XYZ file of C-alpha atoms in Angstrom:
562
model
C -59.065 -161.919 75.316
C -55.968 -160.403 73.269
C -57.695 -161.564 70.199
C -60.934 -159.547 71.220
C -59.184 -156.648 72.587
C -57.487 -156.650 68.989
C -60.754 -157.184 67.629
C -62.497 -154.387 69.587
C -59.853 -151.762 68.735
C -59.533 -152.667 64.943
C -63.363 -152.180 64.710
C -62.624 -148.689 66.480
C -60.336 -147.440 64.041
C -61.956 -148.534 61.177
C -65.119 -146.633 61.945
C -63.358 -143.830 62.897
C -61.850 -143.858 59.455
C -65.449 -144.763 57.930
C -66.476 -141.924 59.334
C -63.798 -139.698 57.885
C -64.127 -141.192 54.400
C -68.233 -140.353 55.107
C -67.871 -136.650 55.362
C -65.449 -136.367 52.138
C -65.631 -136.264 48.281
C -63.318 -138.920 48.368
C -62.119 -141.762 51.136
C -59.331 -140.604 53.859
C -56.827 -142.566 55.023
C -54.755 -143.320 58.028
C -52.988 -145.465 60.084
C -55.248 -144.732 62.842
C -57.089 -141.437 64.748
C -54.591 -139.645 64.903
C -52.686 -140.620 61.681
C -54.616 -138.789 59.084
C -53.986 -138.828 55.381
C -55.729 -137.015 52.120
C -54.225 -135.585 48.744
C -54.800 -131.602 49.749
C -54.504 -130.482 53.207
C -55.983 -127.037 54.340
C -54.464 -125.427 57.236
C -57.049 -122.626 58.458
C -60.697 -122.156 59.417
C -60.840 -118.956 56.963
C -63.424 -118.532 54.005
C -60.055 -119.012 51.622
C -59.875 -122.172 53.758
C -63.057 -123.685 53.130
C -63.190 -122.387 48.977
C -60.112 -123.889 49.053
C -62.034 -127.313 50.589
C -65.271 -127.252 48.562
C -62.977 -126.826 45.120
C -60.696 -129.956 46.376
C -64.321 -132.314 46.523
C -65.098 -130.767 43.524
C -62.106 -132.100 41.603
C -62.542 -135.304 43.031
C -59.752 -134.967 45.708
C -59.563 -135.919 49.225
C -59.275 -133.035 51.463
C -58.921 -132.578 54.739
C -59.614 -128.757 56.818
C -56.893 -128.577 60.238
C -58.630 -125.100 61.650
C -57.475 -123.349 64.494
C -60.510 -122.005 64.821
C -63.689 -123.386 66.411
C -65.930 -121.453 63.679
C -65.188 -121.559 60.169
C -65.751 -118.649 57.836
C -63.155 -116.539 59.656
C -63.923 -112.366 59.766
C -66.480 -113.010 56.814
C -68.362 -114.883 59.456
C -67.035 -112.910 62.527
C -68.711 -109.470 62.312
C -67.082 -108.232 58.963
C -71.017 -108.033 57.166
C -70.568 -104.955 55.406
C -68.322 -106.926 52.544
C -65.658 -104.668 51.413
C -66.824 -105.603 47.782
C -64.808 -103.456 45.561
C -66.392 -104.421 41.902
C -69.013 -107.167 42.376
C -68.711 -107.914 38.598
C -64.902 -109.327 39.281
C -65.927 -111.729 41.978
C -66.505 -114.873 40.588
C -66.616 -118.937 41.441
C -67.084 -120.208 44.985
C -67.056 -116.548 46.598
C -69.834 -115.499 44.246
C -71.476 -118.824 45.223
C -71.610 -117.435 48.670
C -72.763 -114.441 48.278
C -75.633 -116.273 46.549
C -76.570 -118.155 49.320
C -76.945 -115.299 51.533
C -79.301 -113.629 49.013
C -81.230 -116.958 48.930
C -81.159 -117.131 53.215
C -82.758 -113.467 53.019
C -85.196 -114.331 50.831
C -87.039 -116.580 53.334
C -89.437 -114.729 55.758
C -88.148 -115.921 58.706
C -84.367 -114.821 58.456
C -86.398 -111.075 59.080
C -86.653 -111.641 62.833
C -85.744 -108.318 64.101
C -87.100 -106.190 61.347
C -89.416 -106.227 58.400
C -87.583 -107.196 54.853
C -88.872 -103.941 53.614
C -87.780 -101.560 56.582
C -84.399 -102.729 55.619
C -82.233 -99.744 53.666
C -80.618 -102.405 51.035
C -77.292 -100.453 51.654
C -74.066 -101.686 50.683
C -70.543 -100.822 49.796
C -70.503 -99.275 46.284
C -73.315 -101.537 45.276
C -76.870 -102.179 46.739
C -76.923 -104.964 49.638
C -79.587 -107.022 47.917
C -78.658 -106.939 44.031
C -82.055 -108.985 42.718
C -80.462 -109.271 39.008
C -77.486 -110.922 39.904
C -79.541 -112.585 43.064
C -76.756 -111.694 44.727
C -76.622 -110.136 49.090
C -73.373 -108.511 49.814
C -74.017 -107.196 53.615
C -75.247 -109.848 55.862
C -75.475 -111.147 59.593
C -72.666 -113.028 61.452
C -74.645 -116.270 61.793
C -76.091 -116.370 58.414
C -72.764 -116.191 57.096
C -71.341 -118.788 59.283
C -74.220 -120.858 58.657
C -73.095 -120.662 54.966
C -69.994 -122.189 55.470
C -71.213 -124.803 57.462
C -73.749 -125.804 54.688
C -70.645 -125.828 51.984
C -68.988 -128.223 54.364
C -71.938 -130.352 55.109
C -72.897 -130.884 51.651
C -69.528 -131.747 50.261
C -68.850 -134.117 53.188
C -65.544 -132.065 54.422
C -63.901 -133.439 57.583
C -63.145 -130.565 59.419
C -60.854 -131.006 62.336
C -61.536 -128.133 64.960
C -59.345 -126.512 67.359
C -56.279 -127.723 66.248
C -52.970 -126.056 66.311
C -49.869 -126.685 64.321
C -47.091 -127.217 66.326
C -44.532 -125.202 65.446
C -41.710 -126.132 66.765
C -41.382 -129.298 65.672
C -44.711 -130.262 63.555
C -43.813 -130.371 60.426
C -41.432 -132.738 58.278
C -39.981 -131.500 54.967
C -38.372 -133.733 52.753
C -36.816 -133.317 49.065
C -38.344 -129.656 48.732
C -41.734 -131.395 50.034
C -44.161 -131.217 53.078
C -44.851 -134.810 53.611
C -46.495 -133.920 57.302
C -48.002 -131.922 59.923
C -48.359 -132.261 63.604
C -50.578 -130.562 66.089
C -50.834 -130.190 69.138
C -53.153 -132.638 70.256
C -50.874 -134.839 68.822
C -52.648 -136.028 65.074
C -50.979 -135.899 62.577
C -51.566 -135.097 58.725
C -50.237 -136.213 55.260
C -50.971 -134.571 52.291
C -49.640 -134.251 48.446
C -50.402 -130.580 48.978
C -50.728 -128.091 51.717
C -52.705 -125.193 51.719
C -51.593 -122.102 54.564
C -55.031 -120.418 54.352
C -54.540 -118.866 57.622
C -54.466 -114.894 58.142
C -50.613 -115.247 60.160
C -49.053 -117.900 57.872
C -48.007 -120.159 60.589
C -47.427 -123.284 58.321
C -45.427 -121.073 55.540
C -43.519 -119.846 58.081
C -42.818 -123.231 59.613
C -42.139 -124.555 56.166
C -39.330 -122.440 55.805
C -40.771 -120.056 53.381
C -39.517 -116.571 52.917
C -41.492 -113.703 53.995
C -41.853 -109.850 55.677
C -43.604 -108.204 58.474
C -44.141 -104.561 58.193
C -43.666 -101.896 55.509
C -41.057 -102.146 52.913
C -39.475 -98.693 52.025
C -40.844 -97.176 49.318
C -37.702 -98.271 47.304
C -37.777 -101.848 47.391
C -40.565 -101.829 44.989
C -40.344 -98.363 43.583
C -44.051 -97.422 45.588
C -45.328 -94.184 46.479
C -47.663 -95.036 49.646
C -45.934 -98.330 51.499
C -43.543 -96.734 53.779
C -43.546 -94.909 56.875
C -46.379 -91.997 55.488
C -46.100 -89.180 57.670
C -47.802 -86.180 56.617
C -50.217 -88.316 54.459
C -54.075 -87.847 55.506
C -56.657 -89.916 53.983
C -59.962 -90.747 55.424
C -60.881 -89.349 58.529
C -58.849 -90.866 60.806
C -56.752 -88.522 62.202
C -56.585 -85.536 64.465
C -58.159 -82.859 62.345
C -57.193 -80.063 65.047
C -54.348 -79.761 67.600
C -55.176 -81.935 70.554
C -52.708 -81.870 73.042
C -50.896 -85.508 73.671
C -49.885 -85.103 77.405
C -51.416 -85.579 80.974
C -50.931 -82.455 82.151
C -51.701 -79.713 78.961
C -49.099 -77.915 77.836
C -46.426 -79.821 80.452
C -44.175 -82.598 78.436
C -42.783 -83.320 81.595
C -46.317 -84.513 83.047
C -46.047 -87.845 80.427
C -47.650 -88.694 77.672
C -51.548 -89.960 77.724
C -52.021 -93.489 76.801
C -51.854 -94.778 73.815
C -49.079 -92.763 72.292
C -45.495 -93.480 71.510
C -43.041 -91.522 72.741
C -41.193 -92.682 69.674
C -40.379 -90.981 66.694
C -42.301 -92.119 63.680
C -39.013 -92.263 61.783
C -38.235 -91.059 58.220
C -41.273 -90.596 55.551
C -40.793 -93.435 53.277
C -38.813 -95.950 54.723
C -39.963 -98.927 55.635
C -40.332 -100.592 59.561
C -41.311 -103.700 61.330
C -45.196 -102.434 62.368
C -48.186 -103.407 61.074
C -51.602 -101.856 60.757
C -54.355 -101.491 63.663
C -56.421 -104.718 64.624
C -59.662 -104.401 66.114
C -62.768 -106.441 66.274
C -65.664 -105.943 63.960
C -68.740 -105.837 66.237
C -72.189 -107.006 65.648
C -74.201 -104.064 67.640
C -78.158 -104.269 67.438
C -80.950 -101.050 68.364
C -83.630 -103.846 68.964
C -84.706 -103.355 72.447
C -84.972 -107.405 72.647
C -81.974 -108.415 70.982
C -79.516 -106.103 72.460
C -77.090 -106.728 75.617
C -75.857 -103.509 77.464
C -72.261 -103.208 76.693
C -70.515 -105.191 79.173
C -67.790 -103.496 81.733
C -64.376 -105.502 80.512
C -61.373 -106.986 83.206
C -59.346 -104.302 84.478
C -61.327 -101.288 83.242
C -59.227 -98.584 83.582
C -61.205 -94.745 82.229
C -57.779 -93.618 82.162
C -56.851 -95.175 78.439
C -59.771 -93.076 77.060
C -58.392 -89.454 78.125
C -57.370 -88.840 74.308
C -60.955 -89.329 72.956
C -62.419 -87.041 75.741
C -60.312 -84.589 74.344
C -61.382 -85.287 70.766
C -64.810 -84.838 71.796
C -64.059 -81.583 73.581
C -62.309 -80.289 69.942
C -65.792 -80.761 68.929
C -65.597 -83.922 66.673
C -69.049 -86.004 66.399
C -68.962 -88.246 63.859
C -69.273 -91.536 66.479
C -71.951 -93.344 64.536
C -70.406 -92.804 61.010
C -69.501 -96.598 60.570
C -71.906 -98.110 62.319
C -72.704 -99.527 58.984
C -76.702 -101.166 58.562
C -76.945 -105.317 57.877
C -80.153 -106.641 58.311
C -82.538 -106.895 61.123
C -81.581 -103.770 62.890
C -77.932 -104.637 63.710
C -74.369 -103.492 62.393
C -70.967 -103.906 61.237
C -69.200 -101.130 63.515
C -65.615 -100.716 62.317
C -63.437 -98.047 63.380
C -63.883 -94.426 62.913
C -62.296 -91.461 63.719
C -59.122 -90.755 65.358
C -59.897 -92.730 68.183
C -61.995 -95.757 68.064
C -61.909 -99.243 68.069
C -58.323 -99.783 66.560
C -56.172 -100.433 69.147
C -53.026 -98.639 67.462
C -49.328 -99.982 67.849
C -50.975 -102.796 70.379
C -50.443 -105.835 67.771
C -46.409 -105.540 66.391
C -45.298 -108.232 67.776
C -48.338 -110.392 67.246
C -47.915 -111.830 63.754
C -44.714 -113.932 64.965
C -45.906 -114.228 68.546
C -46.388 -117.509 70.060
C -50.015 -118.986 70.668
C -50.228 -117.644 74.235
C -48.674 -114.129 73.545
C -51.201 -114.092 70.510
C -53.619 -114.837 73.191
C -52.880 -111.797 75.718
C -52.781 -109.636 72.965
C -56.112 -110.688 71.530
C -57.543 -110.060 74.878
C -55.790 -106.885 75.458
C -57.601 -105.872 72.501
C -60.802 -107.030 73.418
C -60.782 -105.048 77.203
C -59.679 -102.123 74.945
C -62.691 -101.967 72.937
C -65.218 -103.422 75.038
C -63.728 -100.519 77.627
C -64.192 -97.932 75.298
C -67.751 -98.920 74.685
C -68.398 -98.803 78.160
C -66.614 -95.820 78.914
C -68.806 -93.774 76.195
C -71.601 -95.646 77.705
C -71.206 -94.336 81.379
C -68.309 -91.752 81.897
C -69.956 -88.019 82.487
C -67.383 -86.691 79.661
C -69.212 -87.745 76.934
C -71.278 -85.218 75.280
C -75.200 -86.250 76.372
C -76.548 -86.508 73.102
C -74.083 -89.325 71.762
C -74.369 -90.762 74.963
C -77.883 -91.225 74.781
C -77.865 -92.294 71.378
C -75.366 -95.198 72.075
C -77.396 -96.625 74.740
C -79.729 -97.579 72.367
C -77.529 -99.849 71.095
C -75.662 -103.118 72.965
C -74.327 -106.223 71.745
C -76.611 -108.465 69.467
C -77.727 -111.117 71.448
C -78.213 -113.280 69.187
C -74.641 -113.402 67.674
C -71.702 -115.142 68.954
C -73.396 -116.615 72.006
C -71.083 -119.043 72.877
C -68.667 -116.063 73.602
C -70.184 -113.488 75.658
C -72.037 -112.118 71.923
C -68.343 -111.020 71.221
C -66.712 -111.782 67.963
C -65.287 -114.840 68.075
C -62.473 -113.281 65.180
C -60.166 -110.591 65.713
C -59.649 -108.598 62.358
C -55.924 -109.303 61.444
C -55.716 -106.953 58.764
C -51.924 -107.797 58.353
C -49.612 -110.612 59.246
C -46.768 -112.248 57.579
C -46.685 -111.779 53.879
C -44.748 -114.335 51.829
C -41.579 -113.236 49.404
C -41.847 -115.411 46.388
C -40.333 -114.826 42.791
C -43.223 -113.178 41.796
C -44.475 -109.778 44.324
C -47.851 -108.123 43.810
C -46.998 -103.850 44.383
C -48.861 -101.014 44.337
C -48.008 -101.048 40.788
C -49.207 -104.184 39.544
C -52.674 -103.184 41.276
C -52.605 -99.830 39.700
C -51.954 -100.849 36.246
C -48.590 -99.544 36.144
C -47.321 -102.834 35.328
C -48.730 -105.841 33.956
C -49.690 -109.303 35.453
C -48.807 -112.855 34.620
C -50.521 -115.829 34.665
C -54.280 -114.426 36.999
C -55.545 -116.565 39.158
C -58.131 -114.135 40.378
C -59.141 -110.289 40.528
C -58.999 -107.518 43.634
C -60.890 -104.376 42.758
C -60.675 -102.500 46.184
C -58.580 -99.415 47.197
C -55.132 -99.391 48.371
C -56.280 -99.537 52.288
C -53.967 -99.699 55.075
C -55.610 -98.354 59.023
C -53.385 -96.583 61.221
C -50.005 -97.787 62.527
C -48.888 -95.938 65.248
C -49.519 -92.650 67.010
C -47.046 -89.934 67.914
C -46.268 -86.658 68.532
C -45.524 -84.300 66.117
C -42.708 -81.474 66.133
C -45.011 -79.056 67.002
C -46.342 -81.012 70.058
C -49.885 -81.812 69.166
C -50.447 -85.356 68.608
C -51.235 -87.487 64.861
C -52.015 -90.810 63.952
C -49.777 -92.395 61.109
C -49.961 -95.229 58.265
C -53.809 -94.606 57.339
C -53.831 -94.560 53.742
C -57.035 -95.153 51.346
C -56.199 -94.686 47.777
C -58.890 -95.170 44.753
C -58.086 -97.545 41.757
C -58.973 -96.644 38.615
C -60.398 -100.528 37.305
C -59.900 -103.852 38.832
C -56.920 -105.776 38.641
C -55.103 -108.836 38.631
C -53.583 -111.407 40.424
C -50.548 -113.500 39.441
C -50.165 -117.258 39.888
C -46.827 -116.475 41.055
C -48.169 -114.654 44.179
C -49.819 -117.527 46.087
C -46.653 -119.962 45.550
C -43.474 -120.381 47.070
C -40.061 -120.301 45.703
C -39.155 -123.584 44.288
C -36.441 -123.919 46.184
C -38.584 -123.101 49.415
C -40.979 -125.732 49.190
C -42.564 -126.944 45.922
C -45.908 -128.458 47.665
C -47.610 -125.412 49.373
C -49.664 -122.565 48.171
C -50.854 -119.373 50.150
C -53.679 -117.757 49.247
C -53.953 -115.694 52.326
C -50.403 -114.699 53.264
C -49.524 -114.285 49.754
C -46.342 -112.502 48.134
C -47.349 -108.682 48.034
C -46.246 -105.577 48.915
C -47.622 -103.821 52.500
C -49.641 -101.649 50.680
C -50.884 -103.626 47.437
C -51.903 -106.393 50.313
C -53.991 -103.448 51.860
C -56.319 -104.048 48.725
C -55.504 -107.633 48.225
C -57.017 -108.426 51.747
C -60.374 -108.454 51.590
C -62.588 -111.761 52.069
C -63.708 -112.091 48.533
C -60.436 -111.954 47.018
C -59.460 -114.925 50.101
C -62.301 -116.870 48.692
C -61.219 -116.161 45.121
C -57.830 -117.273 45.860
C -58.568 -120.255 47.914
C -60.624 -121.454 44.920
C -57.544 -121.196 42.682
C -55.106 -122.529 44.867
C -56.704 -125.576 45.208
C -56.987 -125.538 41.662
C -53.364 -125.444 41.044
C -53.019 -127.991 43.859
C -55.420 -130.824 41.943
C -53.329 -130.441 38.458
C -49.670 -130.635 40.307
C -51.228 -134.066 41.883
C -52.501 -135.327 38.775
C -49.289 -134.399 37.243
C -46.864 -135.284 40.088
C -45.081 -132.052 39.735
C -44.366 -128.704 41.763
C -47.143 -126.318 42.396
C -44.715 -123.979 40.375
C -44.790 -125.862 37.428
C -48.480 -126.100 36.637
C -49.287 -125.337 33.043
C -51.228 -122.222 33.345
C -53.134 -122.896 30.045
C -54.669 -125.582 31.563
C -55.005 -123.923 35.244
C -56.669 -120.958 33.328
C -58.938 -123.315 31.090
C -60.402 -124.847 34.411
C -60.555 -121.494 36.516
C -62.926 -120.376 33.536
C -64.749 -123.166 33.350
C -65.474 -123.060 37.123
C -66.452 -119.116 37.005
C -63.675 -117.254 38.124
C -63.273 -114.071 36.959
C -59.651 -113.332 35.141
C -59.910 -110.843 33.660
C -62.003 -106.928 33.182
C -65.472 -107.997 31.815
C -65.057 -107.247 28.233
C -61.146 -107.325 27.689
C -59.835 -110.017 25.612
C -57.753 -112.137 27.517
């Protein structure tokens, strides 16, 4: 009997390991179903994580994706379909392949369920949505993006373990400056030669004891202009253009402030703080009568939360629909726009380092606020009638995020932790004032930060602070040193998302195409470090560059001598 039980257990383990091997480009080993081993362990479910894992299989390395998320692709599949492209010519490698696959998807007649292809306006951010010459498409529906990421995983037989959360207290083993294994809250242990933190939060990086920063650095730290507190700097249109009274009883400070206005001083211009730019959800809305769901009344709905918005409308503001950016099939990627909108300003400061439980509370609060905002505008009689009538032609897209009440499964973590390495990308590198060594990718989007706080000015009126939009003259390179920690802190970790960057430089770098680019480059370096049995800080850049170029990464402005 004991022999039979032992044989059954052995067969079960063998079948489990065979299944993992069958999903990977190279066999996955381990001592049991809860102890898994691969050359490269990618922690995260973002677009960067998928790109990193795909590159591992193409380089002949075994890889495991350990994803806290159930859905792959992060924001790229979570509602951000109106891609922050920047200069498309510097998007190469697997990132460009992603957009080529999106293009092929929308060449199929069945992809156009709610709209004729010829009726789609083809509007993109600085580029046509569909680029026939390059066979790329930059604008897409969430489900289409997620399908591409899932295809990448299936085709490359990548094992993905979902809903797996790093044990941030006791789940990392480190020996002689290297991570040997990580453990998740489910009890699974993952051993690897190289680890890649591809999360928006940088939890693996922080647990490994790597230096990082949260918040804005003072301008004096890196010799920047747009990093620290930016009182009086009014870019974009996300500020109060007219004087709006902040008090519950207008003109009466004793009555107290309206909700979501800080009573604190914003701080001195140019100084640093520990605050991060606002988060929101990038909603996918539809105005097709057969594919829209009325805006739901959220939990704990409180119309008083939106009194400030009423005063904005009363001042004559009418730009409500300006960021209902069109994506295929009569849908939108709807983003924050205006002084009071979907950004939940000031309510996320503790998110980067919060416990999982606290993060869930913050995410739920953001969801309730944003759903409440929509419900308020759709139902409250104080909303201008013409705007309210048009808004009620919209609703949540019925065929998106179907397992989450048609609500995006990923909150827009615009910024959390940022690594501090020996090399830090700053405003000066992005603006071409300082050269970049050993580039592994390029960025090109404007320096872009959303608002960070809402306060009362000395004149007694309300204002937002922290929104920055600075145009860059040309694309810039991102140095390899920015995605590796200090060598004395960890020798086998790469960080392509929460990379070493100042707050304002990250405002440009933090775009989904760039995250995919850096994920691929990180894995390429990881494979080289494995082959040479060396620290990631010691890879030979000449060899790394050659492979990146072979894989069609763009490392310099087209036409330059590099």
